[in-house]
PDB file of C-alpha atoms in Angstrom:
ATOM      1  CA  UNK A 383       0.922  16.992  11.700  1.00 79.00           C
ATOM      2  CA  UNK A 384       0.973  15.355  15.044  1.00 93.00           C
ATOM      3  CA  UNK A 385       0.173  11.938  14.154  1.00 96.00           C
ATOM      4  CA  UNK A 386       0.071   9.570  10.831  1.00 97.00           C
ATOM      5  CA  UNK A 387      -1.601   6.486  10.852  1.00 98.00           C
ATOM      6  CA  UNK A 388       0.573   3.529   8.709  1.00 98.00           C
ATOM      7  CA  UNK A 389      -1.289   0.974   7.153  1.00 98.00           C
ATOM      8  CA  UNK A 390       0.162  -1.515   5.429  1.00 97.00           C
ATOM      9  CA  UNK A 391      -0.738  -5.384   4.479  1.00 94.00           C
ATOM     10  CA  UNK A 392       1.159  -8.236   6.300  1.00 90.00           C
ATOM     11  CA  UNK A 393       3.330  -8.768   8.840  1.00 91.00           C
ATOM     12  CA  UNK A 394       6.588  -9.171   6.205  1.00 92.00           C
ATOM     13  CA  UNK A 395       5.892  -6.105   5.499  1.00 94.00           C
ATOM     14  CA  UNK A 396       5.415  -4.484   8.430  1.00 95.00           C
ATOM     15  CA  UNK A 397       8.595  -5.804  10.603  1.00 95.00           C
ATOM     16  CA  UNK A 398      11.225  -3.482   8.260  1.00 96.00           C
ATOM     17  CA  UNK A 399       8.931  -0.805   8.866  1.00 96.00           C
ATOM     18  CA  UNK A 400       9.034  -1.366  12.350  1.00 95.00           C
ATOM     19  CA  UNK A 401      12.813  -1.983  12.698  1.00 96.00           C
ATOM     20  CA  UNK A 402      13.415   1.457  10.672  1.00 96.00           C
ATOM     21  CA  UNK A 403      11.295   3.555  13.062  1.00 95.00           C
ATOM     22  CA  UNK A 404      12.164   2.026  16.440  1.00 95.00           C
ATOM     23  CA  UNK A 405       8.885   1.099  17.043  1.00 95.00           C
ATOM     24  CA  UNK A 406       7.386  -0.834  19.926  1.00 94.00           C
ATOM     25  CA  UNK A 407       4.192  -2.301  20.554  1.00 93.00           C
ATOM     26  CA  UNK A 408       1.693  -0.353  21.926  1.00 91.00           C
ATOM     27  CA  UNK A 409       0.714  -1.528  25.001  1.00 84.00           C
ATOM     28  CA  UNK A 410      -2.172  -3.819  25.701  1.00 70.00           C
ATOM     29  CA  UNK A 411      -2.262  -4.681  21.468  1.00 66.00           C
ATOM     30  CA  UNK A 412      -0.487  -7.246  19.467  1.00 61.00           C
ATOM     31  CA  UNK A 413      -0.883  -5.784  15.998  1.00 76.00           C
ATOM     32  CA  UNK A 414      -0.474  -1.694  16.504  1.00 93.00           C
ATOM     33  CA  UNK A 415       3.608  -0.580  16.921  1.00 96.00           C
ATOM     34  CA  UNK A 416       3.662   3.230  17.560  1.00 96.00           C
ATOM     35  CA  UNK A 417       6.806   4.801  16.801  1.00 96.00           C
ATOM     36  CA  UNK A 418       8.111   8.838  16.811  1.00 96.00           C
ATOM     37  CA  UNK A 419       9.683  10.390  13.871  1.00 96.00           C
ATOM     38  CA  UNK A 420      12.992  12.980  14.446  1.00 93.00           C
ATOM     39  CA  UNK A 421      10.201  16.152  13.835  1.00 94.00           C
ATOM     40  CA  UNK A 422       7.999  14.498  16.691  1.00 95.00           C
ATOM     41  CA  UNK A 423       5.295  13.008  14.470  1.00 96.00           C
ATOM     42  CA  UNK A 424       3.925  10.013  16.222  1.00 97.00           C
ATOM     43  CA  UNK A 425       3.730   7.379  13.793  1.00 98.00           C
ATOM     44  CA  UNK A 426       0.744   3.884  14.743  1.00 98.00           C
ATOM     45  CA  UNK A 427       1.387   0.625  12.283  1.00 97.00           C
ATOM     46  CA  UNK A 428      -0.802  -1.707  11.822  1.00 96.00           C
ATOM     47  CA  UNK A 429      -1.179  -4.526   9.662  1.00 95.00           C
ATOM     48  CA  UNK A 430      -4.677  -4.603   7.599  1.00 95.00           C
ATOM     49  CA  UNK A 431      -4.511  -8.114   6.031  1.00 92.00           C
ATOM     50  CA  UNK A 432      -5.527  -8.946   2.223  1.00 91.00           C
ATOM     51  CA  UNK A 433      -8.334  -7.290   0.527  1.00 93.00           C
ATOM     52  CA  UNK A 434      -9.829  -4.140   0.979  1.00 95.00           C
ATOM     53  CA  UNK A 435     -12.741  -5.162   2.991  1.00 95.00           C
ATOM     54  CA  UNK A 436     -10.472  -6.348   5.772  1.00 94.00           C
ATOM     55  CA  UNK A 437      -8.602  -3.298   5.309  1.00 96.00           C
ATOM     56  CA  UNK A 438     -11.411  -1.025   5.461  1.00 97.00           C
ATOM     57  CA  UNK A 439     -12.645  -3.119   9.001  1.00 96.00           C
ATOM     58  CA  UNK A 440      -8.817  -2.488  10.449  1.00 96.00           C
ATOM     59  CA  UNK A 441      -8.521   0.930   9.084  1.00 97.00           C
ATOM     60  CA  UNK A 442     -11.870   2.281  10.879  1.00 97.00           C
ATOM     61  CA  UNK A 443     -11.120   0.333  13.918  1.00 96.00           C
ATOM     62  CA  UNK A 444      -7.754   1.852  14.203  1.00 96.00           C
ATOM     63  CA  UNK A 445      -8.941   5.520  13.216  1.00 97.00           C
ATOM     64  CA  UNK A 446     -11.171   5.017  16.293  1.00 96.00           C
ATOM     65  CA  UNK A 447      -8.597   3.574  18.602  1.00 95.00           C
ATOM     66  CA  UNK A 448      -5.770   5.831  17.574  1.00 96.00           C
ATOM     67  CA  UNK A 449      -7.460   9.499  16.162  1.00 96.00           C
ATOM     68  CA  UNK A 450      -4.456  10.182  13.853  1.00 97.00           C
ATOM     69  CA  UNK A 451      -4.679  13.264  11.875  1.00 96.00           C
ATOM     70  CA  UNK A 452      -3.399  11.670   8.229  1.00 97.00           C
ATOM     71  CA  UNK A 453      -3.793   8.073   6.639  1.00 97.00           C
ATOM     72  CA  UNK A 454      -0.779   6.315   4.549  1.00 98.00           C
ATOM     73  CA  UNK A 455      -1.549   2.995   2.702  1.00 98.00           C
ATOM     74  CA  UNK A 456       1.950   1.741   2.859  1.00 98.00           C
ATOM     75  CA  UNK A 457       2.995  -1.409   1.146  1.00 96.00           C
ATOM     76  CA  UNK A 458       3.229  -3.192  -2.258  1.00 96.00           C
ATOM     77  CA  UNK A 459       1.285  -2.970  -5.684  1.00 96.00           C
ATOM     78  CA  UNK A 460       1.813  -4.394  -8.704  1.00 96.00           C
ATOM     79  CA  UNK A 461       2.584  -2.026 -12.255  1.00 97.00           C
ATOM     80  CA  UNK A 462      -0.469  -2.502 -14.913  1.00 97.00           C
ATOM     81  CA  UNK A 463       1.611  -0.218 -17.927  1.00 96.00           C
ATOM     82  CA  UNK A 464       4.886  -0.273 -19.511  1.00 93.00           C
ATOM     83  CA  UNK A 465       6.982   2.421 -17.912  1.00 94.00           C
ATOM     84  CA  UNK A 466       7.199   1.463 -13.842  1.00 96.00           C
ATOM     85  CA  UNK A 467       9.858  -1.116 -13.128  1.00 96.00           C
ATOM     86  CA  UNK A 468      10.233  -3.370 -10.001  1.00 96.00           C
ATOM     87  CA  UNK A 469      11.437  -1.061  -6.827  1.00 96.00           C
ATOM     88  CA  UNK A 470       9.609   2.144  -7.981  1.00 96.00           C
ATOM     89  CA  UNK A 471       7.161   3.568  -5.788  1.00 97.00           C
ATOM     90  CA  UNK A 472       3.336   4.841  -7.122  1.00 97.00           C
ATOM     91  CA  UNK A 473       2.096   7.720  -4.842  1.00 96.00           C
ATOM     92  CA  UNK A 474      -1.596   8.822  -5.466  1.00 97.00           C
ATOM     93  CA  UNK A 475      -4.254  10.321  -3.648  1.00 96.00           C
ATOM     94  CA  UNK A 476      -6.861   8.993  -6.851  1.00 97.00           C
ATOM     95  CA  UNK A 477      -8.160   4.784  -5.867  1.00 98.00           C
ATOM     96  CA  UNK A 478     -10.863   3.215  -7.588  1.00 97.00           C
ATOM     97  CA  UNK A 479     -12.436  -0.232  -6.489  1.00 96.00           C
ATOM     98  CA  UNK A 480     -12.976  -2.278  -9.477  1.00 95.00           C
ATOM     99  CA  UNK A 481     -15.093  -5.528  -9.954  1.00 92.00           C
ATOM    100  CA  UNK A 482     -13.692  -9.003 -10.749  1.00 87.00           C
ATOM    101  CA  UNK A 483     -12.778 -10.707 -14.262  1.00 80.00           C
ATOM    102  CA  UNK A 484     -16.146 -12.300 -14.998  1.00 78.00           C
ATOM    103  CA  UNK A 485     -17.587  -8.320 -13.635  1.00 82.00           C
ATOM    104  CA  UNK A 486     -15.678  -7.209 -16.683  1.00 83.00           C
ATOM    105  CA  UNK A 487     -13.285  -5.157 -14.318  1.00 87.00           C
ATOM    106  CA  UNK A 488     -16.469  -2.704 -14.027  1.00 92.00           C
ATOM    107  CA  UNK A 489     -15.936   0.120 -11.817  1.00 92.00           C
ATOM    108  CA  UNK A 490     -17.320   0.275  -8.107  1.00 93.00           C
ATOM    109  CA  UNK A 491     -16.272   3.471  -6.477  1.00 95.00           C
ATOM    110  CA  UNK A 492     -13.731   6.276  -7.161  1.00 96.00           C
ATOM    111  CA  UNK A 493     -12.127   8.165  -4.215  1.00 97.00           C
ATOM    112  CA  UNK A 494      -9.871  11.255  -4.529  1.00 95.00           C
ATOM    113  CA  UNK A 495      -8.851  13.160  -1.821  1.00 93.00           C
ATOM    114  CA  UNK A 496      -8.574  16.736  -2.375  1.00 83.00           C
ATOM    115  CA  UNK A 497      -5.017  17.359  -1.217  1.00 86.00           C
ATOM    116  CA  UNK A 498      -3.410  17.361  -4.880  1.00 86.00           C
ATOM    117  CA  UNK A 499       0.353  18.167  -3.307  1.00 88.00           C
ATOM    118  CA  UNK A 500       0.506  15.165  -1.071  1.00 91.00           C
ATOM    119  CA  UNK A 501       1.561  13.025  -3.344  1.00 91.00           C
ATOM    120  CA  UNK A 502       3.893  15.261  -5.459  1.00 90.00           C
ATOM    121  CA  UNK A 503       5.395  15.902  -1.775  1.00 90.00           C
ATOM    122  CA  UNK A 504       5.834  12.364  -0.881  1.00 91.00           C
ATOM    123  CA  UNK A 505       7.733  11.778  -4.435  1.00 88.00           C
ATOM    124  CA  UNK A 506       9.338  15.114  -3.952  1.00 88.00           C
ATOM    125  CA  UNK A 507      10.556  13.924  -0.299  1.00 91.00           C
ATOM    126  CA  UNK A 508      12.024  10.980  -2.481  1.00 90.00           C
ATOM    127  CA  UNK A 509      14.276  12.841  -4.309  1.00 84.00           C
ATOM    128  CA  UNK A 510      14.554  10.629  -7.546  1.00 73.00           C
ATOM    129  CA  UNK A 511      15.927   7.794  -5.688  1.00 81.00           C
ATOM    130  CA  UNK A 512      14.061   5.257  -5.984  1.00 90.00           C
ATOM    131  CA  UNK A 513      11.752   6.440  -9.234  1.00 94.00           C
ATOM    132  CA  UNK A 514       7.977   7.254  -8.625  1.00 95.00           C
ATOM    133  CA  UNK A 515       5.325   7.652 -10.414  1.00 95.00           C
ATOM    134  CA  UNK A 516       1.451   9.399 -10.191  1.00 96.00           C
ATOM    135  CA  UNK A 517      -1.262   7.876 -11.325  1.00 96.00           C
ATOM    136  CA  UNK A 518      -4.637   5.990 -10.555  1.00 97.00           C
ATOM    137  CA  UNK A 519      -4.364   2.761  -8.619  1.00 98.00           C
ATOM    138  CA  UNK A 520      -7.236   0.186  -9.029  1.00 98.00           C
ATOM    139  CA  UNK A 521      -7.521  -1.772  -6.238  1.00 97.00           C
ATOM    140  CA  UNK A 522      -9.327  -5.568  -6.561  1.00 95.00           C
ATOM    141  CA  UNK A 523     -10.728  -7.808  -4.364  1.00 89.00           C
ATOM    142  CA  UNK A 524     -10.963 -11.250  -5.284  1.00 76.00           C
ATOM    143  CA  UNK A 525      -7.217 -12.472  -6.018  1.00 81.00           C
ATOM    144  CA  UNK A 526      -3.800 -11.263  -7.298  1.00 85.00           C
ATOM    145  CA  UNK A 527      -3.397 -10.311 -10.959  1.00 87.00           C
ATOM    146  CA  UNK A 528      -0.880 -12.110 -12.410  1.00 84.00           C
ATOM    147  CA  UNK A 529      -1.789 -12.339 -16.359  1.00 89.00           C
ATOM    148  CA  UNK A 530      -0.264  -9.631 -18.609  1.00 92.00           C
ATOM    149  CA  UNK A 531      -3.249  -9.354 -20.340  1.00 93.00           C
ATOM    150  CA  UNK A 532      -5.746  -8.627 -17.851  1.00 92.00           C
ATOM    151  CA  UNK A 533      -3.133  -6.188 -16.504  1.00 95.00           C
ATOM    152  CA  UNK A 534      -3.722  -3.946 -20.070  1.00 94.00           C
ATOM    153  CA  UNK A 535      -7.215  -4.415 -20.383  1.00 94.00           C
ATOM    154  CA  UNK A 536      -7.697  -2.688 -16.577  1.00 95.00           C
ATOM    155  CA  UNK A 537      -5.238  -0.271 -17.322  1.00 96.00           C
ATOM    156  CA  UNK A 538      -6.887   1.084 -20.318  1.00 95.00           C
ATOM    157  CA  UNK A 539     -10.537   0.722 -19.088  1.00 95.00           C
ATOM    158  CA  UNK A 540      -9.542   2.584 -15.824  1.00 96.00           C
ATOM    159  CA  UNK A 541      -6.535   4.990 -16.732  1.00 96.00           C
ATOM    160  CA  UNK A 542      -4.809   3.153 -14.184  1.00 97.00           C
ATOM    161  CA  UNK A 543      -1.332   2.519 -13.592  1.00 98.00           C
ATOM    162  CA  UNK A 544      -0.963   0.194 -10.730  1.00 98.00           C
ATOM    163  CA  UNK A 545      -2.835  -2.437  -8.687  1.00 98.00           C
ATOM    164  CA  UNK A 546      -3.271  -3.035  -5.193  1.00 97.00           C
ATOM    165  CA  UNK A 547      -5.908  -5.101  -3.038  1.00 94.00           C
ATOM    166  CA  UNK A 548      -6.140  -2.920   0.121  1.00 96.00           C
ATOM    167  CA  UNK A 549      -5.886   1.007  -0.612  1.00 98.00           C
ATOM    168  CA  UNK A 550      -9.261   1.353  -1.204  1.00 98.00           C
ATOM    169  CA  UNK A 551     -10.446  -0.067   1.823  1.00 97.00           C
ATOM    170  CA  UNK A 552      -8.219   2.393   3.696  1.00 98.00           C
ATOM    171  CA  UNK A 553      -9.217   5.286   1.587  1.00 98.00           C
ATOM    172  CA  UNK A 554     -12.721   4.628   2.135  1.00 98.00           C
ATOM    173  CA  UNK A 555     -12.543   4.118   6.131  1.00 98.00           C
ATOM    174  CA  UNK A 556      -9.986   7.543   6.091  1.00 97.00           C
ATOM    175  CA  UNK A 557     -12.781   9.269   4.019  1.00 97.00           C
ATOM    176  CA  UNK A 558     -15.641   8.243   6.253  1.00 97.00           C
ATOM    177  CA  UNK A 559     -13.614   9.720   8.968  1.00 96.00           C
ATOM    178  CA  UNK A 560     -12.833  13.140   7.602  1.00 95.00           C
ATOM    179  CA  UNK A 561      -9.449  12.623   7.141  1.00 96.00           C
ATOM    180  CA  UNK A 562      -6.542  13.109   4.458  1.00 95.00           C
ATOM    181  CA  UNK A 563      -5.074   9.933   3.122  1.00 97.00           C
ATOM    182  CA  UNK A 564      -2.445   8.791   0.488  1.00 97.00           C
ATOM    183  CA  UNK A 565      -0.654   5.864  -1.369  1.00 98.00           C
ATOM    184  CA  UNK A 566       2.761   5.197  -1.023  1.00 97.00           C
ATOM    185  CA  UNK A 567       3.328   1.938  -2.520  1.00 98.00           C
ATOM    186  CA  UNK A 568       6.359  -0.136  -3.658  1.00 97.00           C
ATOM    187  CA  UNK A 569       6.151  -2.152  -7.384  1.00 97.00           C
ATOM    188  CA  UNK A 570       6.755  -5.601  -6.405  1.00 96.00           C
ATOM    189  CA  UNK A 571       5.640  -6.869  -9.980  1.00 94.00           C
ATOM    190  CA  UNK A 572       5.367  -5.706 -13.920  1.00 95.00           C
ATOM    191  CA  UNK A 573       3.412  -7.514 -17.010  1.00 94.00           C
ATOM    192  CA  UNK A 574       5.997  -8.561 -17.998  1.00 92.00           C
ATOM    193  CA  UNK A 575       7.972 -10.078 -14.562  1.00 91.00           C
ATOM    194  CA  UNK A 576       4.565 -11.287 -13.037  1.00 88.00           C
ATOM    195  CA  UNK A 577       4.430 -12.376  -9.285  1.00 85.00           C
ATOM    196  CA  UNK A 578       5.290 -15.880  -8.478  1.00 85.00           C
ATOM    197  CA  UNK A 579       1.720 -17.540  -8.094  1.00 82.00           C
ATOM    198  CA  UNK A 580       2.345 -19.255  -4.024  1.00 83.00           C
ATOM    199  CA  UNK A 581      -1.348 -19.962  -3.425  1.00 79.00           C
ATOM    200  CA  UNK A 582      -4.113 -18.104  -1.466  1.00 80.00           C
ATOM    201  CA  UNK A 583      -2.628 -15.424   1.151  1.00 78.00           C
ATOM    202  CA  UNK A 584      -3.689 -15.320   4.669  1.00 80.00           C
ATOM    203  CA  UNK A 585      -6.253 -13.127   5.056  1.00 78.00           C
ATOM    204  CA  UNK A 586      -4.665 -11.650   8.822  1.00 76.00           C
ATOM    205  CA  UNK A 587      -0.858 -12.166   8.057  1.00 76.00           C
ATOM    206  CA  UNK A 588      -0.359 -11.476   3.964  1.00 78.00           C
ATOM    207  CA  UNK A 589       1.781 -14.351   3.740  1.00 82.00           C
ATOM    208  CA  UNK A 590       1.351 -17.248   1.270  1.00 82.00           C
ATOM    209  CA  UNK A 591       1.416 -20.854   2.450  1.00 88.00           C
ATOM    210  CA  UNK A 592       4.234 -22.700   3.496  1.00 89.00           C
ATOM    211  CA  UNK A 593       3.457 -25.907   1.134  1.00 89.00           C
ATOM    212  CA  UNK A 594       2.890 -22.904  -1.930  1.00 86.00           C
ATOM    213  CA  UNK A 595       6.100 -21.686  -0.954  1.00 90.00           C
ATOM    214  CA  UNK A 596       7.817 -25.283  -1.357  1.00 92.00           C
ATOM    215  CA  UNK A 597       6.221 -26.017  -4.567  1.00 90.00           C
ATOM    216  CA  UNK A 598       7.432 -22.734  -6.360  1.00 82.00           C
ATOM    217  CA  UNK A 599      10.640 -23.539  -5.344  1.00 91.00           C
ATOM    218  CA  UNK A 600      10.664 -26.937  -6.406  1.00 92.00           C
ATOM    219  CA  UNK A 601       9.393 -26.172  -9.962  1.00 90.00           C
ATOM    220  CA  UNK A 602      11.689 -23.025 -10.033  1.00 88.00           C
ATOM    221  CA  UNK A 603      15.113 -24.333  -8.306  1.00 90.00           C
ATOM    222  CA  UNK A 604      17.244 -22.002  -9.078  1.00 90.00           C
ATOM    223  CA  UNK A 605      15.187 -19.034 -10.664  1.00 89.00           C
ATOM    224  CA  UNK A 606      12.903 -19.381  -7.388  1.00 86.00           C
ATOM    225  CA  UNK A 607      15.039 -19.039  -4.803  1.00 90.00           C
ATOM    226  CA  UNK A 608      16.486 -15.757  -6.539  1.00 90.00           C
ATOM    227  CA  UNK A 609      12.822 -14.405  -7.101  1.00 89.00           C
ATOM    228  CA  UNK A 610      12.662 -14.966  -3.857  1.00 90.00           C
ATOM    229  CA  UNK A 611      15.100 -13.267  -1.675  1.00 92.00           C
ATOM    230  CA  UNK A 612      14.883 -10.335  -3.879  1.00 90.00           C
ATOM    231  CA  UNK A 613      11.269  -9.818  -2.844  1.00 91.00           C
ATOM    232  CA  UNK A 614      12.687  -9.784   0.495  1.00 93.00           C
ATOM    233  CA  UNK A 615      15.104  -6.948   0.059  1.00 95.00           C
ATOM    234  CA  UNK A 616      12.931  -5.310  -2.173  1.00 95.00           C
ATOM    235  CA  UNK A 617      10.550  -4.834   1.120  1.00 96.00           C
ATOM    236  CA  UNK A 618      13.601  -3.836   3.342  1.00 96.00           C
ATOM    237  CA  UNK A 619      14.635  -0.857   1.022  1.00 96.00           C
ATOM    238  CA  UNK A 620      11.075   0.069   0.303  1.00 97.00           C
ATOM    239  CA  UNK A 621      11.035   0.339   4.705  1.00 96.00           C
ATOM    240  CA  UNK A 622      14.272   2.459   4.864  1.00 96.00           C
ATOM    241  CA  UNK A 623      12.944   4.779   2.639  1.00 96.00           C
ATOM    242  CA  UNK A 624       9.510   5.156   3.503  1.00 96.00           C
ATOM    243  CA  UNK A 625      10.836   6.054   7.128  1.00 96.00           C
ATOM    244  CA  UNK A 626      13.631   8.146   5.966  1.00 95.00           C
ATOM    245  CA  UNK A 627      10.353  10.610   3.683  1.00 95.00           C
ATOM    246  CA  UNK A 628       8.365  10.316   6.677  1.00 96.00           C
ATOM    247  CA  UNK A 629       9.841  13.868   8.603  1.00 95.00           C
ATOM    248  CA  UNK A 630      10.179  15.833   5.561  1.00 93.00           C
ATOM    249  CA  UNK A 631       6.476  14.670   4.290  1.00 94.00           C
ATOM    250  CA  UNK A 632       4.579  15.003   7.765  1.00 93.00           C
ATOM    251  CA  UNK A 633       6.194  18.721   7.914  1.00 90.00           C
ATOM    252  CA  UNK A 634       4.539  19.792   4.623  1.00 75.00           C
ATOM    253  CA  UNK A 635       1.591  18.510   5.299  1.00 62.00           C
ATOM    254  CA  UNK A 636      -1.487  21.167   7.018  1.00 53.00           C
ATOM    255  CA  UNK A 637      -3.942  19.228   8.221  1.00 51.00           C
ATOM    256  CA  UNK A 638      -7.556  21.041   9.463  1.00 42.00           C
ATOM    257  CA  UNK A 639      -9.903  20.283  11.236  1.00 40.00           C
ATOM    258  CA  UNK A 640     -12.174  17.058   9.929  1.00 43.00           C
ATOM    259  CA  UNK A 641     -13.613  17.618   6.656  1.00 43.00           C
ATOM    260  CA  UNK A 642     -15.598  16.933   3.527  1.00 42.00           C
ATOM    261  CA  UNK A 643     -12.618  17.401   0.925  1.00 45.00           C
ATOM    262  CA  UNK A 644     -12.374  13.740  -0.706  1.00 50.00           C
ATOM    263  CA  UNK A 645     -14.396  13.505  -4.329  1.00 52.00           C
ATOM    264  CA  UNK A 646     -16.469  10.701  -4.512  1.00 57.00           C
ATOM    265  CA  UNK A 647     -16.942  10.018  -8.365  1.00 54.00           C
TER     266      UNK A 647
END
């Protein structure tokens, strides 16, 4: 593999990543940071933003730009089942977008990508530490889900294990393109340790606002704080490690010529 194309969803995300690779801007862009792995990989970040709409729009735009030969949706998701705790990763190469609540969670698309070893090889590359699990990710389009219950009742009607608001945007854009894609996401939240609810993200940057920010930790002053901060180095330690799988990963993976290898169910 000769290059990888990094998407993940805001800029708090994206700065550990950066730091960990070395990265620098590429030139003439704000957004892109290209960076080179130990093996020679060139690795291009990019921030897509929330929902998978934008991140289909950045995705296709950056496959354009960049022509990378594999597509990573890096980042956070939140668990659906019993089973995945906060700070273990889901790696799947199986999406499906899903409708909103008053949709009944109906499904909208499916997307596999043929490649069944990629993600075994990213969780593989891992090497137990931290724990990762395979599985169907939904992704959704309208909002976070932060209700338990909702969380079971898309879990059973999908098979899914996880829940994410951009991956299928970037599967779909990686798919139109003829290329290989997979997940490698970090569990930021579980049914039963829900995220903190700061208000509507920012579409471009991921982050919540300032004022949402103040209020949870106003309500929550000393559990907020906490909650806080160990979001933060949950993102840090997902960075380090997603950089430090990144040479063993892009080795295994063959990549051919542009194909016609991703199921659409």
């Amino acid at each position: 593999m000769k290059s990888l194309l990094l998407l993940i969803e805001g800029d708090d995300e994206l700065r550990p990543v950066v730091k960990e690779l070395q990265a620098t801007p590429v030139p003439g862009t704000q957004n892109p940071f290209e960076g080179t792995l130990s093996n020679k990989t060139r690795i291009i970040a990019v921030t897509t933003g929330v929902g998978p709409e934008q991140a289909y729009r950045v995705t296709a735009n950056a496959i354009r730009q960049f022509n990378p030969d594999y597509v990573l949706s890096a980042g956070t998701c939140g668990a659906l089942v019993q089973g995945l705790e906060v700070s273990d990763w889901v790696v799947t190469g199986d999406v499906r977008a899903i409708g909103q609540a008053h949709q009944q969670w109906s499904t909208l698309e499916t997307l596999r990508d043929n490649d069944e070893t990629a993600a075994p090889r990213l969780g593989q590359a891992l090497k137990q530490t931290p724990r990762w699990h395979q599985g169907r990710l939904v992704t959704v389009a309208d909002e976070p889900i932060h209700c338990a219950m909702a969380k079971a009742e898309i879990a059973t009607l999908h098979d899914a294990i996880a829940v994410d608001m951009e991956s299928y945007g970037i599967a779909r854009a990686a798919v139109e393109n003829g290329l290989p894609w997979v997940v490698a996401r970090v569990v930021v939240d579980t049914p039963a340790l829900p995220l903190p609810d700061l208000g509507a993200m920012n579409v471009h940057t991921g982050r919540p606002p300032l004022s949402g920010i103040a209020k949870y930790v106003l309500m929550n002053p000393f559990a907020g704080p906490q909650r806080l901060h160990g979001l933060w180095s949950l993102v840090q330690t997902y960075a380090f490690h997603l950089v430090r799988i990144l040479p063993e990963f892009t080795d295994g993976s063959r990549v051919s010529a542009p194909r016609e290898e991703c199921q659409l169910v």
